[in-house]
Coordinates of C-alpha atoms in Angstrom, one line a residue:
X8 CA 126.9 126.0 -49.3
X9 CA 124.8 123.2 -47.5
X10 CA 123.5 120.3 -49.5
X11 CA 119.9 121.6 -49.1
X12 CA 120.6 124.7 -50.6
X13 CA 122.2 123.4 -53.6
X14 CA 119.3 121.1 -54.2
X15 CA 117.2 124.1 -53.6
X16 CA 118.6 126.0 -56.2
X17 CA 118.4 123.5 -58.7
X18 CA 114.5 123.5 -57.9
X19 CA 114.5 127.3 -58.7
X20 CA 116.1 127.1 -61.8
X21 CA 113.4 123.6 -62.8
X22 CA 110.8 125.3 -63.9
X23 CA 112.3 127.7 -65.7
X24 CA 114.2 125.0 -68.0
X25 CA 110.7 123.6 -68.4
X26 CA 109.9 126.6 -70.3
X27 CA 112.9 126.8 -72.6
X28 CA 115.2 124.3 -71.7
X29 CA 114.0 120.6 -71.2
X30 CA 117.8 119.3 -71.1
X31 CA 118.6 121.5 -68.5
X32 CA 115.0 120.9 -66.5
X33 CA 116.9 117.0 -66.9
X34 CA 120.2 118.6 -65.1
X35 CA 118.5 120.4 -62.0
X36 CA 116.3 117.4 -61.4
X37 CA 118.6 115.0 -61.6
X38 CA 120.9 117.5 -59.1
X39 CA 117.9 117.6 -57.0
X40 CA 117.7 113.8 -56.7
X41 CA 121.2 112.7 -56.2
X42 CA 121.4 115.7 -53.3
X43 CA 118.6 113.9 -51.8
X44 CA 119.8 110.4 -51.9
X45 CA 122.9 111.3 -50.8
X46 CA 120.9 113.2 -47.8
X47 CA 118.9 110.5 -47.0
X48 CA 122.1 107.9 -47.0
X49 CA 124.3 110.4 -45.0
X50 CA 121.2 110.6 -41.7
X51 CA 119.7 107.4 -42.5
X52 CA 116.3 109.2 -43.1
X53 CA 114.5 106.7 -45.1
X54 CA 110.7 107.7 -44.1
X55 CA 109.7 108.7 -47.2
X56 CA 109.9 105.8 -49.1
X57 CA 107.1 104.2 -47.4
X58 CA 104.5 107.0 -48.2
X59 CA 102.0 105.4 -49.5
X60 CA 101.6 107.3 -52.8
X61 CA 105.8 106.4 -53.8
X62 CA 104.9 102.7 -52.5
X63 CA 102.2 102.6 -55.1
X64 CA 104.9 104.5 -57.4
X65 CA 107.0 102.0 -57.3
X66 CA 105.0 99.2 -58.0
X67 CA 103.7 100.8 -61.1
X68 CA 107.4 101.7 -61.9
X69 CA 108.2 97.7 -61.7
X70 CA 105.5 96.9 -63.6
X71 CA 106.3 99.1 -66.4
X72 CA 110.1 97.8 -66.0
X73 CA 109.0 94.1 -66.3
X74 CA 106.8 94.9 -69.5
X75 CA 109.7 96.7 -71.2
X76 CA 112.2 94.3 -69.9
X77 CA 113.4 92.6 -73.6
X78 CA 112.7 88.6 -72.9
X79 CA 111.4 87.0 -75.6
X80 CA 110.7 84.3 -74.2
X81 CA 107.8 85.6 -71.8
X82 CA 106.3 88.0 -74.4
X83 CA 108.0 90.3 -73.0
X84 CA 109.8 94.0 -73.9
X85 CA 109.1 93.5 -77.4
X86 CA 110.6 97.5 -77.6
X87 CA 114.0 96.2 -76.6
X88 CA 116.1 97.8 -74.2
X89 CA 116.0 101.3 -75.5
X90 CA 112.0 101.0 -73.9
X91 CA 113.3 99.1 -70.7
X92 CA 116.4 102.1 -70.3
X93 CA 113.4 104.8 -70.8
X94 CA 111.0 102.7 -68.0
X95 CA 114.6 102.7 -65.7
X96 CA 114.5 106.1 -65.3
X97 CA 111.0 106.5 -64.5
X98 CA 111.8 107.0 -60.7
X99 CA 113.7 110.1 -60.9
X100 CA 110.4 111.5 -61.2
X101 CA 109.2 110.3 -57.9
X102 CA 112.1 110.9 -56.3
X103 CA 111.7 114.4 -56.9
X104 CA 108.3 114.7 -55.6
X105 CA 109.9 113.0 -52.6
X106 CA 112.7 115.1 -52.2
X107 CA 110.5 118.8 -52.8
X108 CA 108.2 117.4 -50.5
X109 CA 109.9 115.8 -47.4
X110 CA 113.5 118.1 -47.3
X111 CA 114.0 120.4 -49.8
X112 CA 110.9 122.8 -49.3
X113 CA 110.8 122.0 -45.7
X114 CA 110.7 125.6 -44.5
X115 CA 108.2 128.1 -45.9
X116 CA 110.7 130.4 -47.2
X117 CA 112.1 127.7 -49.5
X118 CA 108.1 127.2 -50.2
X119 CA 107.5 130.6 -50.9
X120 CA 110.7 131.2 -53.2
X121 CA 109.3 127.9 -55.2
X122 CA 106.1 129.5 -55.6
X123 CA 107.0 132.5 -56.9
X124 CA 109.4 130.8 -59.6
X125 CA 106.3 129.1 -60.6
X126 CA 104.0 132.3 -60.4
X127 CA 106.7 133.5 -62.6
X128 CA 106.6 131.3 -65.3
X129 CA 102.7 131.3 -65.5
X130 CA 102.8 135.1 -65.6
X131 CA 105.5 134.8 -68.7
X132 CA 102.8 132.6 -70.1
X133 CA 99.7 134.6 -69.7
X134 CA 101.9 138.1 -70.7
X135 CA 102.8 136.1 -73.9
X136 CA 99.7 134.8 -75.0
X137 CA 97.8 138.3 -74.9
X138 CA 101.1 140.3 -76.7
X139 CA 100.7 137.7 -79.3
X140 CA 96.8 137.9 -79.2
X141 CA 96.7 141.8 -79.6
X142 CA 100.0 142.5 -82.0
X143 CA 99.9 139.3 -83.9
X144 CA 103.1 137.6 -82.6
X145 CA 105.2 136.6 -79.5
X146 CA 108.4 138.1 -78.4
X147 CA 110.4 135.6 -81.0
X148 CA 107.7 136.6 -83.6
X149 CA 105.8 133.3 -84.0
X150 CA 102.1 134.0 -85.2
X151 CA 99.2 132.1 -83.4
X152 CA 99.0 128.1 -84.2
X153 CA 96.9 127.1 -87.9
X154 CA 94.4 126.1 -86.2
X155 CA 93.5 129.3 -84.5
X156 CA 95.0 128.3 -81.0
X157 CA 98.1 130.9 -79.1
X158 CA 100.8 129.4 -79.0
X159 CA 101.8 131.7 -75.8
X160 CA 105.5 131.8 -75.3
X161 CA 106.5 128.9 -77.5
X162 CA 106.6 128.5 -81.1
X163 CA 104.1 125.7 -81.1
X164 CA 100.5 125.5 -79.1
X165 CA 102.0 124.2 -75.9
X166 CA 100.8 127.5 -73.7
X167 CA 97.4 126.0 -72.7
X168 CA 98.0 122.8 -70.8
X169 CA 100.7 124.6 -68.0
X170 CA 98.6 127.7 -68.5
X171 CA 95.7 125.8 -66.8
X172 CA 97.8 123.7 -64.8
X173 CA 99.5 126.1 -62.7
X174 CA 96.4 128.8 -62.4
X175 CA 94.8 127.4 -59.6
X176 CA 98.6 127.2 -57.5
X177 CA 99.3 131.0 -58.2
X178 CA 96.2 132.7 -58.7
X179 CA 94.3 131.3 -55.1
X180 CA 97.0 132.6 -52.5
X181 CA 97.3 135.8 -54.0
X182 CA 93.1 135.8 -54.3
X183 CA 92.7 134.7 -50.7
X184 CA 95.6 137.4 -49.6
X185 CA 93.4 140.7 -51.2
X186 CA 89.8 139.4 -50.1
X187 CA 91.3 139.5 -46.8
X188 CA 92.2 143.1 -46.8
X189 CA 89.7 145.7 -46.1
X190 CA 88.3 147.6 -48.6
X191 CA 86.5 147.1 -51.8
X192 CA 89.8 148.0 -53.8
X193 CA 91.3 144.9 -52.7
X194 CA 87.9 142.8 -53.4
X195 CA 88.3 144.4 -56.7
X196 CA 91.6 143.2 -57.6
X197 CA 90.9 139.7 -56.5
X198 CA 88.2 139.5 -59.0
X199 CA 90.4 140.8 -61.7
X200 CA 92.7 138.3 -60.9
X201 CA 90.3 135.2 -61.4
X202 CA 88.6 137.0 -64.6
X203 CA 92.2 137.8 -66.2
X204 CA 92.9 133.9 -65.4
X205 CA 89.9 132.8 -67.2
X206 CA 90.1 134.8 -70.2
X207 CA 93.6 133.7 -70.9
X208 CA 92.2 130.3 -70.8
X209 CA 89.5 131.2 -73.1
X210 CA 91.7 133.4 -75.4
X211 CA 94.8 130.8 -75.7
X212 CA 91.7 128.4 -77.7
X213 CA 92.5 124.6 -76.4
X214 CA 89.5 123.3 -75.4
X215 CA 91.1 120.4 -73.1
X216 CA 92.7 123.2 -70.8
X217 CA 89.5 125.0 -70.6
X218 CA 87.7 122.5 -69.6
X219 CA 90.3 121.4 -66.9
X220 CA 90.4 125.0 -65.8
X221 CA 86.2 124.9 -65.6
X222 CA 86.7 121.5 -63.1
X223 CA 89.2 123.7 -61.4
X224 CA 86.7 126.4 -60.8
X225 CA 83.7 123.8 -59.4
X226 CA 86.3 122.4 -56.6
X227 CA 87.4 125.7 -55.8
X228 CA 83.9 126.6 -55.2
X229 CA 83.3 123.8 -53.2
X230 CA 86.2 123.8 -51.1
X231 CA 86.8 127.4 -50.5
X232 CA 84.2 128.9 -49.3
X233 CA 85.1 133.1 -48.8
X234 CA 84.5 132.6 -52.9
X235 CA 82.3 130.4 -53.4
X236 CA 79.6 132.6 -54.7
X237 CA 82.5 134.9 -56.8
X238 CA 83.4 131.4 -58.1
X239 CA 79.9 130.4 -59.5
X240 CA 79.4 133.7 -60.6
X241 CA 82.6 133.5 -62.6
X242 CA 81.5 130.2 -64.0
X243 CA 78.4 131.7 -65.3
X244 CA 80.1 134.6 -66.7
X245 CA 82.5 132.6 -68.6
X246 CA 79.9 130.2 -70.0
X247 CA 78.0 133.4 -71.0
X248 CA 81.4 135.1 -72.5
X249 CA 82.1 132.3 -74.8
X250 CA 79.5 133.3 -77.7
X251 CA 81.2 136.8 -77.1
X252 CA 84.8 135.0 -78.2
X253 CA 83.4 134.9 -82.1
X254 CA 83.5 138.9 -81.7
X255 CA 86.9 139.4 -79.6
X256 CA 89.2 136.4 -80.8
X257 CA 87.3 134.7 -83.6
X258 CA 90.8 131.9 -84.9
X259 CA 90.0 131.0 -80.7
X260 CA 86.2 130.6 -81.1
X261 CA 86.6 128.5 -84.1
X262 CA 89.2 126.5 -82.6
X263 CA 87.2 126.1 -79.3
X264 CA 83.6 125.9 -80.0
X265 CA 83.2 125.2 -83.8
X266 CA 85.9 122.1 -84.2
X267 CA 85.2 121.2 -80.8
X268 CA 81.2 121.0 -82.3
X269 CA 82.5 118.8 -85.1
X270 CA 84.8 116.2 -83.3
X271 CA 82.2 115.5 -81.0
X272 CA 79.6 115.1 -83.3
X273 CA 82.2 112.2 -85.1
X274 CA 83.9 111.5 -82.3
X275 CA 84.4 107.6 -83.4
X276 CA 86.1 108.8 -86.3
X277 CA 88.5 112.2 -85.2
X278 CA 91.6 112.0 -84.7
X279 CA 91.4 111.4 -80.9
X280 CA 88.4 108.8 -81.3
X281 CA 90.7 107.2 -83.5
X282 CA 93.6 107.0 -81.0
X283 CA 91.5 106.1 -78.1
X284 CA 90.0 103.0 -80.1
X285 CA 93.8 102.0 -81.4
X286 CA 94.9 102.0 -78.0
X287 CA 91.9 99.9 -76.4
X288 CA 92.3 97.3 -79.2
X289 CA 96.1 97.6 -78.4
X290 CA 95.2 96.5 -74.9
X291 CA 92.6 93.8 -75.6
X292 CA 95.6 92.0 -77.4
X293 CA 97.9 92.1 -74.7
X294 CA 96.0 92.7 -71.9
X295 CA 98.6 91.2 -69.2
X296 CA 102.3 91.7 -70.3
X297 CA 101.3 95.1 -72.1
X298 CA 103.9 96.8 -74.5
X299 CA 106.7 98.2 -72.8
X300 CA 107.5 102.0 -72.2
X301 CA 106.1 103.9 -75.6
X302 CA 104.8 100.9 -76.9
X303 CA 102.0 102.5 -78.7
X304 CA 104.9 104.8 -80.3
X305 CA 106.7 101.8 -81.6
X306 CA 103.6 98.9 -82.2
X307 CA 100.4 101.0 -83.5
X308 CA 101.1 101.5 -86.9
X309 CA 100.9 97.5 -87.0
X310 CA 97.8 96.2 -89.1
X311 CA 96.8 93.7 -86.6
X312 CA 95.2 96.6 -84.6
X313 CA 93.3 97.8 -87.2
X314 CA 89.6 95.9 -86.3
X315 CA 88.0 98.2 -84.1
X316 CA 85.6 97.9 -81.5
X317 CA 82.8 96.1 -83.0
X318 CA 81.2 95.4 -79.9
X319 CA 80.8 98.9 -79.3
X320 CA 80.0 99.7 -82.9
X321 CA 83.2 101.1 -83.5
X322 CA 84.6 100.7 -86.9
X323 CA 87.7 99.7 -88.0
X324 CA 90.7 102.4 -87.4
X325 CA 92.5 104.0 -90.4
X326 CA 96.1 105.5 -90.3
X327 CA 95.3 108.5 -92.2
X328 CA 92.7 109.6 -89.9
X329 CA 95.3 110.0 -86.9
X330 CA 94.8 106.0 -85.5
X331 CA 98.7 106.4 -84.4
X332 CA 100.4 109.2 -82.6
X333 CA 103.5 109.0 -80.6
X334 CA 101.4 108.3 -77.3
X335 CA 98.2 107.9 -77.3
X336 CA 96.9 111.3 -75.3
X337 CA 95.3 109.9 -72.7
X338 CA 97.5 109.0 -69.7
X339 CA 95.5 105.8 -68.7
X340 CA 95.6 104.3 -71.6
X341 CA 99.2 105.1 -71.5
X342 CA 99.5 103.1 -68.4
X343 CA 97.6 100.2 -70.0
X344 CA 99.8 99.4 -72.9
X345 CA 103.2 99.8 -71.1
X346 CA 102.5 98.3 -67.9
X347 CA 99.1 96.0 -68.5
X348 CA 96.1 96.2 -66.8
X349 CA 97.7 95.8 -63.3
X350 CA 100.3 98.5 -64.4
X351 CA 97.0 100.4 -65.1
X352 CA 95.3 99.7 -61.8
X353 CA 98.4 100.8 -60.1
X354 CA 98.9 104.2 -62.3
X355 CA 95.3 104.8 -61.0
X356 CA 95.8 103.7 -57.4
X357 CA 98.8 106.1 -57.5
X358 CA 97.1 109.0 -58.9
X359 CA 94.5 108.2 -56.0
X360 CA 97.0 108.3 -53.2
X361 CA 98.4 111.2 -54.5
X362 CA 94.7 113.2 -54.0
X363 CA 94.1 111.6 -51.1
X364 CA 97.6 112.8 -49.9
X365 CA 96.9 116.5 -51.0
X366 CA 93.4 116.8 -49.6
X367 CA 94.0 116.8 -46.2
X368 CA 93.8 120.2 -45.0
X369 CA 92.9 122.0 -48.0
X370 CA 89.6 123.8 -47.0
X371 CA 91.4 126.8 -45.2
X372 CA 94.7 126.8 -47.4
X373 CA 94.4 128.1 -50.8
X374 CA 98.1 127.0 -51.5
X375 CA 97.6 123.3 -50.6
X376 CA 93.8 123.6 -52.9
X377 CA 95.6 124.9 -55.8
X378 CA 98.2 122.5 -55.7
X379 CA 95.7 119.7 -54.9
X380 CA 93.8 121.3 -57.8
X381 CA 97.0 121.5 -59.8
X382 CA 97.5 117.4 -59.9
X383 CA 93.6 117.1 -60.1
X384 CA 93.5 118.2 -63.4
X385 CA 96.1 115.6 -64.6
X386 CA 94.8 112.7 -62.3
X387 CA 91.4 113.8 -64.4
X388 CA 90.9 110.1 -66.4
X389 CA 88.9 111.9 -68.9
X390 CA 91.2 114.3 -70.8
X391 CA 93.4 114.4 -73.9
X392 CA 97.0 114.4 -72.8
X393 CA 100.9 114.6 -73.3
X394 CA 103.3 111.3 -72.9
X395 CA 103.1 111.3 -69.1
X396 CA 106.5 110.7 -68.4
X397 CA 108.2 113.2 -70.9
X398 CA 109.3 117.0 -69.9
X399 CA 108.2 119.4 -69.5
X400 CA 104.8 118.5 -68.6
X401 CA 105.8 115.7 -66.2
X402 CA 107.8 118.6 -65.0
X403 CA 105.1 120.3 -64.1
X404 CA 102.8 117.5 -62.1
X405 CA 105.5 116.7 -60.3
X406 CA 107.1 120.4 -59.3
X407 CA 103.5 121.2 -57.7
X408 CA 103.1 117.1 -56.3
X409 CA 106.3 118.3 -54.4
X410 CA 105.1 121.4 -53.2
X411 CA 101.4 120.3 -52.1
X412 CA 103.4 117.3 -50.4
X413 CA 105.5 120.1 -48.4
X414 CA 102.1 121.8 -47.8
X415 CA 100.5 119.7 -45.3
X416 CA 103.0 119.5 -42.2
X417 CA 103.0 123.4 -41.6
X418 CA 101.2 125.7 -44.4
X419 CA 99.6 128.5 -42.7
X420 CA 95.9 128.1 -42.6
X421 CA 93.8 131.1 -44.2
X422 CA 93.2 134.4 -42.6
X423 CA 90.8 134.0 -39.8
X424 CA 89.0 137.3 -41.0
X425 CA 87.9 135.3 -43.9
X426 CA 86.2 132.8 -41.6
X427 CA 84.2 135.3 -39.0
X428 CA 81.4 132.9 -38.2
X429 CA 84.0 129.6 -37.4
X430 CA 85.4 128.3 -33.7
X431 CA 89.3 128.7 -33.9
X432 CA 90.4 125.1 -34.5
X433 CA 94.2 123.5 -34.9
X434 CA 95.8 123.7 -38.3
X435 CA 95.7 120.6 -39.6
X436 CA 99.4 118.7 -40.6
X437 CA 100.0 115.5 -42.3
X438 CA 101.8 112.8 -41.5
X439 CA 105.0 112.6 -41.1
X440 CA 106.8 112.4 -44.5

């Protein structure tokens, strides 16, 4: 067995820990890097380490290790070197957008064996969350969340986010591949594709996925034009279908229309207003050397954060209103209490690199948009988030970063029978990894 394979493999079996199995999503990925190291030692193939999205990486990686590094002295690593171990290890998550992207999915049958592993997984999802919204309960027997949200296949209400994620990366190639077959069966089936999609998203009842799943649909109507109308059309419909929800699934339409109604009406003072103020006052006090990795884990709780934002009419924070978390659900503001502000402009400039690195070439490959659309919604500044760097939903940015990155030098380019009115123009590659 050839080193490649192995580290092939080991990508198979990723996402399928991601579900279940977070220690052994750790295993494959760290078998995936070392296999890739030691390839990139054994030819001397060093390329992609001066892409300009792992550049960019990196720096924000040092930046985080220099904040979390423990010397007292500078201010610095007030976490100790528990924090600086966890910032250490930050770069086997680049490294494995590097390796799925410039070796291991270099060929498309290795691409397309990927993609189905991660269709799979976001079918297991979507099967899950409706068994569990028609009988009552999953396949282990958990019940839907409190709060009215599915909890899919997992015990707690984790299905949403990957739900959402990963719909644009499945559900567009297998879209583009039945409008492009004659015959209004096939037109058919593409729509019931895209609507089944969308009312998983509404049925599952987390309002941050549905939203990212809504910015999804507005760049897939922009960028891919055999749907475009289908698209707005299905935006309407959903917007439309939502007052329906209080009929069909009324623990979802509480969670995603009635709370949603009440936290932004008090934003200031819910439990994510609260968190987002912490942080920001968290930041304003050390603005340069920040915290270290999970500072806001191991500092908020701390009285000297309590003030507010008086300038912005923000009151002070309170601890029993949800001011501390163990991250604080946004990844920016993440970025700005363990790296500082320039480990903040960094985490941005990365997350910029890594669009501008997916876009090329995306208009007649509905692969490449869904994983460009894929790391769109997690690049999005404005969201409520997970800890960025913790599986499994790092796992999941950086499965589809590795395959959009693979995408570029030689995905197939859409059907031409989709495009009956364009010139016949060179598929468009990317540079060289």
């Amino acid at each position: 067995m050839t080193m490649q394979r192995a580290a092939l493999i080991a990508a198979l079996i990723l996402p399928f820990g991601l579900l279940y199995a977070r220690a052994g999503a750790e295993f494959a990925m760290g078998a995936v890097d070392i296999l890739f190291l030691i390839h990139s030692a054994r030819t001397g193939d060093w390329r992609w380490v001066r892409q300009p999205w792992f550049v960019l990486g990196c720096l924000w990686w040092i930046a985080v290790m220099i904040c979390s590094a423990p010397i007292p002295a500078l201010g610095l690593g007030p976490g100790g070197w528990k924090s600086f171990t966890q910032a250490l290890v930050l770069i086997r998550l680049l490294v494995l957008a590097a390796a799925l992207g410039h070796w291991v999915l270099d060929i498309e049958a290795a691409r397309t064996r990927f993609w189905l592993a991660l269709a799979a997984c976001e079918a297991w999802i979507l099967l899950q969350s409706w068994q569990q919204e028609i009988i009552g309960v999953n396949i282990f027997g958990d019940h839907r969340w409190a709060d009215g949200a599915l909890t899919g296949p997992f015990w707690a209400p984790r299905a949403g986010p990957p739900f959402s994620h990963l719909l644009f990366l499945t559900a567009l190639p297998v879209i583009a591949a039945l409008i492009a077959r004659p015959g209004i069966a096939s037109k058919l089936a593409a729509a019931a594709v895209g609507g089944l999609g969308f009312a998983t998203t509404l049925v599952i009842g987390q309002r941050m996925p549905f939203a990212l799943a809504l910015l999804g649909l507005a760049v897939t109507a922009l960028a891919f034009r055999p749907i475009r109308l289908p698209a707005i059309g299905l935006g309407v419909l959903i917007v439309l279908a939502i007052p329906a929800l209080k009929l069909v699934s009324p623990p979802s339409f509480d969670k995603l229309v009635l709370e949603t109604s009440r936290q932004i009406s008090h934003f200031a003072k819910s439990p994510y207003g609260e968190l987002y103020t912490r942080a920001t006052v968290m930041i304003e006090h050390a603005p340069w050397r920040g915290y270290g990795f999970n500072g806001f884990r191991d500092f908020c709780p701390e009285p000297r954060f309590d003030r507010g934002l008086p300038a912005l009419g923000v009151g002070p924070t309170s601890l029993k209103r949800g001011a501390c978390n163990i991250h604080p659900h946004n990844f920016y503001l993440q970025a700005g209490l363990d790296g500082g502000l320039l480990g903040l402009a960094l985490f941005a400039a990365m997350n910029a690199a890594w669009l501008l690195a997916l876009g090329r070439g995306i208009m007649r490959r509905p692969l490449a948009l869904g994983a460009f659309i894929g790391v769109l919604t997690y690049a999005w500044p404005l969201a409520s988030t997970d800890n960025f760097a913790v599986l499994p939903m790092a796992g999941w940015l950086f499965l589809m970063l590795g395959l959009g990155l693979a995408l570029p030098r030689s995905g197939p380019t859409e059907p031409a029978c989709l495009y009956p009115a364009a010139t016949t123009r060179p598929s468009m590659t990317g540079s060289p990894a």
